[in-house]
GROMACS .gro file of C-alpha atoms in nm:
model
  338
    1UNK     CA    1  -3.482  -1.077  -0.891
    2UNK     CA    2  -3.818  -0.984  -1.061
    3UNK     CA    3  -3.914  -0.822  -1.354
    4UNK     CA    4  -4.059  -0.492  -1.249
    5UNK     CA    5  -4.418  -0.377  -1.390
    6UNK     CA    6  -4.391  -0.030  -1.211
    7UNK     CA    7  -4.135   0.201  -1.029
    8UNK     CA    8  -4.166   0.580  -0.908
    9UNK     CA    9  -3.932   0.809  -1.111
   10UNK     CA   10  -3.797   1.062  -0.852
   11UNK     CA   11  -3.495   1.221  -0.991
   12UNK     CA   12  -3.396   1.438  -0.644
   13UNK     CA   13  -3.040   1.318  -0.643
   14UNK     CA   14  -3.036   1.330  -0.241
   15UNK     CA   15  -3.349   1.143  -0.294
   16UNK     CA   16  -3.133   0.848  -0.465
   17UNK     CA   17  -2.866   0.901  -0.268
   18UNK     CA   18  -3.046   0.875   0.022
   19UNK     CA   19  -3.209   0.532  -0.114
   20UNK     CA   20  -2.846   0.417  -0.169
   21UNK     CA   21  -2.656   0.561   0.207
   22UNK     CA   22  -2.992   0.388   0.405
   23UNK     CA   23  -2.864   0.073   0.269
   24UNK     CA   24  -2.494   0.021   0.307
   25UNK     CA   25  -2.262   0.117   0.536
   26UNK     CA   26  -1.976   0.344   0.526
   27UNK     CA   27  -1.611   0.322   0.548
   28UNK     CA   28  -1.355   0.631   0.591
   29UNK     CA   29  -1.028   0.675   0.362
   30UNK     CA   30  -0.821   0.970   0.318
   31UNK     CA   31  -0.597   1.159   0.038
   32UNK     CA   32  -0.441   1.481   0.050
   33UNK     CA   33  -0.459   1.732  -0.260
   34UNK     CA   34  -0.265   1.988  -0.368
   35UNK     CA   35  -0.432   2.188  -0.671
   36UNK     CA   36  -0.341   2.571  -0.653
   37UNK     CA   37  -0.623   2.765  -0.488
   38UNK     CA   38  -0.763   2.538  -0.208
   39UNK     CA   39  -1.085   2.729  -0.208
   40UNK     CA   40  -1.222   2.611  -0.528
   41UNK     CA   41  -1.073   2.241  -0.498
   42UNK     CA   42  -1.277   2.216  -0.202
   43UNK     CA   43  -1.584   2.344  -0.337
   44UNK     CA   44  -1.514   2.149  -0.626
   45UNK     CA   45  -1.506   1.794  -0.423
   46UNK     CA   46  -1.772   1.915  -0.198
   47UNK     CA   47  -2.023   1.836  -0.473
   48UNK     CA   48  -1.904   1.448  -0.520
   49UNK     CA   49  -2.110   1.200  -0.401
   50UNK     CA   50  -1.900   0.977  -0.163
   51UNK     CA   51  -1.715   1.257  -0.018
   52UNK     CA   52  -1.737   1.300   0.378
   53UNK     CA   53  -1.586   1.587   0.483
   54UNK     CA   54  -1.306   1.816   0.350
   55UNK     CA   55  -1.077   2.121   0.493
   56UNK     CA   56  -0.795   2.333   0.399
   57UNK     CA   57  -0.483   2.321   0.527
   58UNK     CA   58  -0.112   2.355   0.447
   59UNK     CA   59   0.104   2.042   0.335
   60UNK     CA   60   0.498   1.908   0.291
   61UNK     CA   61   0.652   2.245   0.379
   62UNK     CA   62   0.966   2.243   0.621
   63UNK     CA   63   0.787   2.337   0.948
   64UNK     CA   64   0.600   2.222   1.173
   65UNK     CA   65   0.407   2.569   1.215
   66UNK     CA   66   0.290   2.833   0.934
   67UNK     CA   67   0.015   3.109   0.817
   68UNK     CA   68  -0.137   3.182   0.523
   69UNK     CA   69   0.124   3.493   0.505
   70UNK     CA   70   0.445   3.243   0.582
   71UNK     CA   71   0.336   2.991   0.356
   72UNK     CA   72   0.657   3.130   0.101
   73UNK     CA   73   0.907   3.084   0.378
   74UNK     CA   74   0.821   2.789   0.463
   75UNK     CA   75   0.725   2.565   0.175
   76UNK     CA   76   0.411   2.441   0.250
   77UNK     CA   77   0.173   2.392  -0.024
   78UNK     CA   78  -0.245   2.482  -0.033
   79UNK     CA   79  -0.374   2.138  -0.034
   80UNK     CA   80  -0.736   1.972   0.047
   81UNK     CA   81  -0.781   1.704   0.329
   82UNK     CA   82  -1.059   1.503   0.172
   83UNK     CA   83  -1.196   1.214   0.362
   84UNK     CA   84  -1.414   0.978   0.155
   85UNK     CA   85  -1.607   0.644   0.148
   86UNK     CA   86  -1.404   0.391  -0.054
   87UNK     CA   87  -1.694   0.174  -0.094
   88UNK     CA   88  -1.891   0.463  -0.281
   89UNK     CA   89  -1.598   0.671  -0.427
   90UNK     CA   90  -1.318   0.489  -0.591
   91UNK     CA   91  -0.974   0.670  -0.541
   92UNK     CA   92  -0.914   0.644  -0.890
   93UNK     CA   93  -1.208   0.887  -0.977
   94UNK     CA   94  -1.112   1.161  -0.708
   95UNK     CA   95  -0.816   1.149  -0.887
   96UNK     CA   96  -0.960   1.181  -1.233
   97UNK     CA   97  -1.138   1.434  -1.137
   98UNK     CA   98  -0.857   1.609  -0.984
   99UNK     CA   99  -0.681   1.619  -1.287
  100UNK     CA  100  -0.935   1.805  -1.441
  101UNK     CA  101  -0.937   2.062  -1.269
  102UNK     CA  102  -0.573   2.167  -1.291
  103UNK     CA  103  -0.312   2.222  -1.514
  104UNK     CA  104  -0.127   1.937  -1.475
  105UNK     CA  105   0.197   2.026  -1.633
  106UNK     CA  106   0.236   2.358  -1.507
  107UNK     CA  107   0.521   2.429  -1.231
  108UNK     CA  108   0.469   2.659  -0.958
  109UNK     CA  109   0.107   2.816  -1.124
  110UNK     CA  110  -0.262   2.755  -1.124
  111UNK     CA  111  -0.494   3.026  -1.264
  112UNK     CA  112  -0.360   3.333  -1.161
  113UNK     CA  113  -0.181   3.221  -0.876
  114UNK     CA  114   0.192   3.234  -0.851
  115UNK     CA  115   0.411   3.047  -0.606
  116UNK     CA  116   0.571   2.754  -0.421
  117UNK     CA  117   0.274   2.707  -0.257
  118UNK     CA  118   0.011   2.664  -0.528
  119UNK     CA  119   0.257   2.369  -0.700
  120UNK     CA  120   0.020   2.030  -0.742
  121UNK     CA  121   0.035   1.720  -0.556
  122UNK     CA  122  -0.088   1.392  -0.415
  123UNK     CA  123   0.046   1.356  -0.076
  124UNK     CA  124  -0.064   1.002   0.083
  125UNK     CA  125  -0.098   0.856   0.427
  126UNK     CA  126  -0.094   0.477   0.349
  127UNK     CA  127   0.113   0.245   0.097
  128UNK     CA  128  -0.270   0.153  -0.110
  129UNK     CA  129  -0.292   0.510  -0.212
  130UNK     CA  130   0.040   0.577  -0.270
  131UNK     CA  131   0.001   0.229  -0.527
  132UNK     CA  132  -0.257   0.334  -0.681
  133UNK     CA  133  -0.171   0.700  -0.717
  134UNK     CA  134   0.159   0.574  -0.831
  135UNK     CA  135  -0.034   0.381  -1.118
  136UNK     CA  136  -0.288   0.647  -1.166
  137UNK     CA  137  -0.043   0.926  -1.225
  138UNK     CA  138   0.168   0.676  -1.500
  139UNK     CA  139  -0.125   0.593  -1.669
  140UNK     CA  140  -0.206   0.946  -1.664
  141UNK     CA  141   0.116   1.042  -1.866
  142UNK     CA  142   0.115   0.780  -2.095
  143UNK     CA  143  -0.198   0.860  -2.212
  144UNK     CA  144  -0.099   1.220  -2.233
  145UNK     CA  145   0.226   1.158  -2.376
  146UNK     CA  146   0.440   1.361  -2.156
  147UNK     CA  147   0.520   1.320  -1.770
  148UNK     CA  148   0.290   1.597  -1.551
  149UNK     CA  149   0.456   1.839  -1.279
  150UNK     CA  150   0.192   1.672  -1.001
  151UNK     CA  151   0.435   1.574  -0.734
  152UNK     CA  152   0.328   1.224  -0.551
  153UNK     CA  153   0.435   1.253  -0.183
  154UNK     CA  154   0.392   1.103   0.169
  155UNK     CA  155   0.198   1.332   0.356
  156UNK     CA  156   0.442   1.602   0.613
  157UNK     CA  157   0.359   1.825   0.816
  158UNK     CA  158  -0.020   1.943   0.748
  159UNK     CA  159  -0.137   2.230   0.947
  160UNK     CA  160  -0.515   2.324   0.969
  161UNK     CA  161  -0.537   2.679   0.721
  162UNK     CA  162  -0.742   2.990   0.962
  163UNK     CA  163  -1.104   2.921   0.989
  164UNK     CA  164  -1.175   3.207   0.760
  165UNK     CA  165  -1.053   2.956   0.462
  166UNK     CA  166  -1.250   2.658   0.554
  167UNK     CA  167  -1.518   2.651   0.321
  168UNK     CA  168  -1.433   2.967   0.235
  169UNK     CA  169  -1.655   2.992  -0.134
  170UNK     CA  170  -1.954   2.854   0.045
  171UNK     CA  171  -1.950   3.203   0.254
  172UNK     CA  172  -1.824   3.410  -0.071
  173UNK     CA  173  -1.966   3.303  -0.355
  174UNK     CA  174  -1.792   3.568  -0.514
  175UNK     CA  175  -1.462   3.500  -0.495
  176UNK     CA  176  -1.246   3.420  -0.710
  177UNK     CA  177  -1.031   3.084  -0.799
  178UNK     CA  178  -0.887   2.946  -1.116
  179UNK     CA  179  -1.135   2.607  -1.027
  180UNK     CA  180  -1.450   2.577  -1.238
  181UNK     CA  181  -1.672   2.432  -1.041
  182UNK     CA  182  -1.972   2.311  -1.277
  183UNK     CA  183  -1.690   2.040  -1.412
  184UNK     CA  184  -1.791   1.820  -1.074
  185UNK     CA  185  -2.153   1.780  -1.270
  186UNK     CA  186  -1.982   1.671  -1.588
  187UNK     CA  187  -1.995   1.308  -1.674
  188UNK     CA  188  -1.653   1.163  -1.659
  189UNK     CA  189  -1.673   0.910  -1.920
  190UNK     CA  190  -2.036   0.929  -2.098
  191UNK     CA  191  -2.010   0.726  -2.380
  192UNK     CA  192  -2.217   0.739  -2.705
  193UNK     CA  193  -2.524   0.923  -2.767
  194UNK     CA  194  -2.837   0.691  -2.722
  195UNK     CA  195  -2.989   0.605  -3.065
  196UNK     CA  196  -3.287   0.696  -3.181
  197UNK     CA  197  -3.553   0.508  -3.023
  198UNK     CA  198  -3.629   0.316  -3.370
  199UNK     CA  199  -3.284   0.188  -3.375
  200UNK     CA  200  -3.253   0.066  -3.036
  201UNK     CA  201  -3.451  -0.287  -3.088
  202UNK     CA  202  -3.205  -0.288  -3.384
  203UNK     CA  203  -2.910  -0.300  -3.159
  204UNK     CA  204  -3.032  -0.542  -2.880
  205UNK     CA  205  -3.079  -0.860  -2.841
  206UNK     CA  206  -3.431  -0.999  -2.752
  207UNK     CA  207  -3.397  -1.008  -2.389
  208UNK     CA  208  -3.153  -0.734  -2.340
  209UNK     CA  209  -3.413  -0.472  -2.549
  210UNK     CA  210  -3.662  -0.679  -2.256
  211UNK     CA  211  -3.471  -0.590  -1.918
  212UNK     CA  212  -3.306  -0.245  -2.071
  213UNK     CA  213  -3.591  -0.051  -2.209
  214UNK     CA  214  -3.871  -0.301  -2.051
  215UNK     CA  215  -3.775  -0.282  -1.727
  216UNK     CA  216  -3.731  -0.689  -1.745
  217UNK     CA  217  -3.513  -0.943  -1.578
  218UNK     CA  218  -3.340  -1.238  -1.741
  219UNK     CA  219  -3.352  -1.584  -1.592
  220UNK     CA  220  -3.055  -1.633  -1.326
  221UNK     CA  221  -2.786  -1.841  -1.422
  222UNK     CA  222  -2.883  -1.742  -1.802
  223UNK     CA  223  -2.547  -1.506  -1.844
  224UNK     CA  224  -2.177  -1.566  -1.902
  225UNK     CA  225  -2.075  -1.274  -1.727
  226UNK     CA  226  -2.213  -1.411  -1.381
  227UNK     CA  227  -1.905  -1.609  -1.372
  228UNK     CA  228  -1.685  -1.369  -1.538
  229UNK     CA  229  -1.411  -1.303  -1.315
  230UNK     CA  230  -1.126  -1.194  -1.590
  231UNK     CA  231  -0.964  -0.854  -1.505
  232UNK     CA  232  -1.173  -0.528  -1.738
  233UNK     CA  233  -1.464  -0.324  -1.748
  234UNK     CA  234  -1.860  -0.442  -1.776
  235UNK     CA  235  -1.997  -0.112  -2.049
  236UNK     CA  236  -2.351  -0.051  -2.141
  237UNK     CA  237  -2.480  -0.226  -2.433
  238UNK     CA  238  -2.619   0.088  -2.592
  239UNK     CA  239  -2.360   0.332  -2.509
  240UNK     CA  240  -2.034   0.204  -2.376
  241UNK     CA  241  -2.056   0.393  -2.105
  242UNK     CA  242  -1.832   0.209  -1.804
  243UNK     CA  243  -2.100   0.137  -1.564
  244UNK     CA  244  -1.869  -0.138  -1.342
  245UNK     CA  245  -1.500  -0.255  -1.258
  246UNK     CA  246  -1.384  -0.648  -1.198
  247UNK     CA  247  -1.222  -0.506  -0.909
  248UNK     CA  248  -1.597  -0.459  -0.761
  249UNK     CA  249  -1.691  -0.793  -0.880
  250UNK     CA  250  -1.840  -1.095  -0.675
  251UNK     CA  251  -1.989  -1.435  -0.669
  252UNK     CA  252  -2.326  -1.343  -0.468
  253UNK     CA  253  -2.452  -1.716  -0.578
  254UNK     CA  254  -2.821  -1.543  -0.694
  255UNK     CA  255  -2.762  -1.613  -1.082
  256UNK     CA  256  -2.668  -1.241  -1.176
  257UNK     CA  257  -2.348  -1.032  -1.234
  258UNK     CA  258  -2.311  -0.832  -0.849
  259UNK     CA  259  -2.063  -0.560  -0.801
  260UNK     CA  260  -1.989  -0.372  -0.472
  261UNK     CA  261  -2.046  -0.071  -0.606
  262UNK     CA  262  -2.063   0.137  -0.990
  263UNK     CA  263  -1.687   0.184  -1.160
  264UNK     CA  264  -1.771   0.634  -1.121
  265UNK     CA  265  -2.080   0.793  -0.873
  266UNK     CA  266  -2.212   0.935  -1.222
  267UNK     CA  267  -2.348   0.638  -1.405
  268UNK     CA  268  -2.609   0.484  -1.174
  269UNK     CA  269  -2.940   0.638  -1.082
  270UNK     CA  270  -3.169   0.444  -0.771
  271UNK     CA  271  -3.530   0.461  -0.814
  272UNK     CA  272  -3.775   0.325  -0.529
  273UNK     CA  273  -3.940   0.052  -0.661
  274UNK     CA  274  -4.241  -0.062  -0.498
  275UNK     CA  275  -4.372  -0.355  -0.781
  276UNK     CA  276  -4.467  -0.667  -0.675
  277UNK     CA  277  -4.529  -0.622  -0.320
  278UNK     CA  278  -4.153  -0.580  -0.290
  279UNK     CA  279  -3.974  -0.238  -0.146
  280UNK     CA  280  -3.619  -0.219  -0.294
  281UNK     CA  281  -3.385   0.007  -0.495
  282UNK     CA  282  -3.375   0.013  -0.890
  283UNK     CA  283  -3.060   0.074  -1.038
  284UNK     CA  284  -3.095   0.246  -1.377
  285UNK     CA  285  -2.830   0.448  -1.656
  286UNK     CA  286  -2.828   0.806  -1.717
  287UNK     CA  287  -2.909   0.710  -2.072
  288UNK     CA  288  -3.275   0.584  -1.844
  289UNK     CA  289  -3.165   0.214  -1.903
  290UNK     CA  290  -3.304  -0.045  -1.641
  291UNK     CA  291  -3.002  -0.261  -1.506
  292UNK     CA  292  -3.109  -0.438  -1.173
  293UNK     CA  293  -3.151  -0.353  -0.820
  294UNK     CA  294  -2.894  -0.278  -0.552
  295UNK     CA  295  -2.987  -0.476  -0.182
  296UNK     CA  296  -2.797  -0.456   0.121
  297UNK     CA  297  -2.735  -0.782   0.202
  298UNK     CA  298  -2.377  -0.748   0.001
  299UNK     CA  299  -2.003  -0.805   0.156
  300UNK     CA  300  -1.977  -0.604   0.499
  301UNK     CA  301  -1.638  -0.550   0.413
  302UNK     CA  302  -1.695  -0.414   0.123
  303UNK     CA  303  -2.017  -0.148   0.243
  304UNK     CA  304  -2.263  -0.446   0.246
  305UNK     CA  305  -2.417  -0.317  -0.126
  306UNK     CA  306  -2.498  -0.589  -0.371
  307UNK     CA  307  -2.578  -0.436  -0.713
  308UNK     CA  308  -2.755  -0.746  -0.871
  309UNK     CA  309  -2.731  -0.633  -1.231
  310UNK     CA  310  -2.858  -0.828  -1.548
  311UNK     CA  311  -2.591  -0.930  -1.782
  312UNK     CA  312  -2.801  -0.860  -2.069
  313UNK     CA  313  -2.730  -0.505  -2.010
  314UNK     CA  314  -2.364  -0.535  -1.960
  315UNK     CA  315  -2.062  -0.586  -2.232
  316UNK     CA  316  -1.755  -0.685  -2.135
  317UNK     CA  317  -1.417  -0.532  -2.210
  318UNK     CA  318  -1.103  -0.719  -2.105
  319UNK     CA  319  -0.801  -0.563  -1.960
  320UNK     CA  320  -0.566  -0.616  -2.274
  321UNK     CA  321  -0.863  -0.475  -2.518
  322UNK     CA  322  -0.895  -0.154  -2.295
  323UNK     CA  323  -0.625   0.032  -2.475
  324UNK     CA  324  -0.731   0.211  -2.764
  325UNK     CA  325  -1.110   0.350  -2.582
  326UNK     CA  326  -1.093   0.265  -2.255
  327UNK     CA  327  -0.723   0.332  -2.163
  328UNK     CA  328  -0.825   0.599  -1.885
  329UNK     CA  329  -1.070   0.358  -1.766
  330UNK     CA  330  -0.710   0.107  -1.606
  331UNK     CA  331  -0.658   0.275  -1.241
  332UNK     CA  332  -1.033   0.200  -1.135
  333UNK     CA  333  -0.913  -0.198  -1.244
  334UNK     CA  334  -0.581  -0.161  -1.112
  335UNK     CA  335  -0.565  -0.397  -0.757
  336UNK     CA  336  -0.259  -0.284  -0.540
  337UNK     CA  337  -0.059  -0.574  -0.440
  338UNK     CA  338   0.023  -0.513  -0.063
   0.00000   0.00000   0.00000
């Protein structure tokens, strides 16, 4: 790991996305959403990076057959079929986002819609998401203070909605649902403002104000939190923004903190960088912070990334002293015991 003199600053995000996918490989999980509406839910995931595919359907009614028209007869509920890549979208954020867009603690009604069939749910098809929905949706209350009406369910009986609903506000722009959809471009957990550029050496050390706003790279070996393996959260020094989870955390042996992949798909941005003779991804902050480089030679297992990130950048927060700010932050730390 070099410091880098020179980088070019495309910001097309299926530019950088595109730098990221070439590298790694990709994995296929599955969870089942029930939101009201399924038109806007899809729409709404449709925009998240890590999502694969996605269609409509109708979920844990009594049948085994239905219609859009039966759907009060027989109990099925308008739910999303949303196939993802674990190893680029954590569970815990689809479901963070997911409870954004709803009303979690409303029976029976989303938006306008009345019914049986527009109730909320989670409805799972193997015992890790139904753990970590399970934790998830507790964490979810406590923070909230009261227990929400989402119902968490094995997956029964989906049936396939008529073609005329798959992607249905891609083809009708127009119409309506209770889902705002510019929420899947809002940051889920942005921390602080930056400061003012004349406080920011202020706030730094030496070689962190070096490798964040120089574009610099400490010596390997030279941080603590290579070998810090404790259960929490690795923040930005500037912000506090949650940039990675322990849970994605790894001994690569090259002298730096590496992660599997970022804690949310909002907080890194991947910049060719072509300095030194060298051709590899730059991993940077919203907040335009430099932080490392991502390479491909990571765990297979895992989607094969390696996100070699200086610790100088990185605080740590520890489970117990997540609490008070970073409460929220628990499901994407959470490991399901199997």
């Amino acid at each position: 790991m070099e410091q880098a003199s020179a980088y070019t600053a495309d910001q097309n995000q299926e530019h950088q996305r595109a730098l990221l996918s070439a590298s790694g490989l990709t994995s296929k999980a599955e969870i089942y959403l029930a939101g009201g509406c399924f038109w806007g839910v899809e729409a709404y995931f449709k925009q998240i990076y890590g999502v694969l595919e996605t269609e409509v359907g109708y979920a844990n009614g009594e049948t085994l057959k239905t219609s859009y028209e039966e759907l009060k007869l027989t109990g099925h509920a308008e739910t999303l079929k949303l196939v993802y890549d674990p190893h680029k979208l954590h569970l815990a954020e689809i479901l963070e986002r997911y409870y954004r867009i709803v009303d979690p603690f409303s029976h029976n009604v989303q938006g306008n819609d009345y019914g049986t069939q527009y109730r909320t749910g989670i409805f799972y098809t193997d015992e890790r998401s139904k753990l970590l929905a399970e934790f998830s949706l507790a964490n979810f209350a406590q923070i909230q203070g009261r227990e929400p009406a989402i119902l968490l369910q094995p997956l029964a009986n989906f049936i396939l909605a008529e073609g005329y609903h798959q992607d249905y506000l891609d083809k009708n722009p127009g119409g309506y649902c209770h889902v705002n959809l510019s929420k899947a471009q809002d940051p889920l957990f942005p921390g602080k403002p930056l400061p003012a550029d004349k406080d920011v050496a202020k706030e730094l050390s030496e070689i962190a104000y070096k490798v964040m706003r120089q574009h610099g790279t400490e010596a390997p070996y030279s941080s603590p939190l290579d070998q810090q393996f404790t259960e929490g959260i690795y923040v930005e020094q500037l912000t506090g923004r949650p940039l990675f989870s322990s849970r994605d955390k790894y001994d690569a042996g090259c002298g730096w903190p590496s992660f599997t992949m970022p804690i949310t798909t909002d907080v890194a941005l991947y910049y060719r960088d072509l300095s030194f003779g060298y051709d590899r991804v730059e991993v940077r902050t919203p907040s335009d912070n430099h932080l490392g480089h991502v390479f491909s030679d990571g765990p297979r297992e895992a989607g094969a990334l390696r996100y070699c990130i200086n610790g100088a950048a990185l605080r740590f927060i520890p489970w117990e002293e997540m609490e008070m700010d970073y409460a929220a932050l628990k499901p994407f730390v959470f490991e399901p015991r199997l």
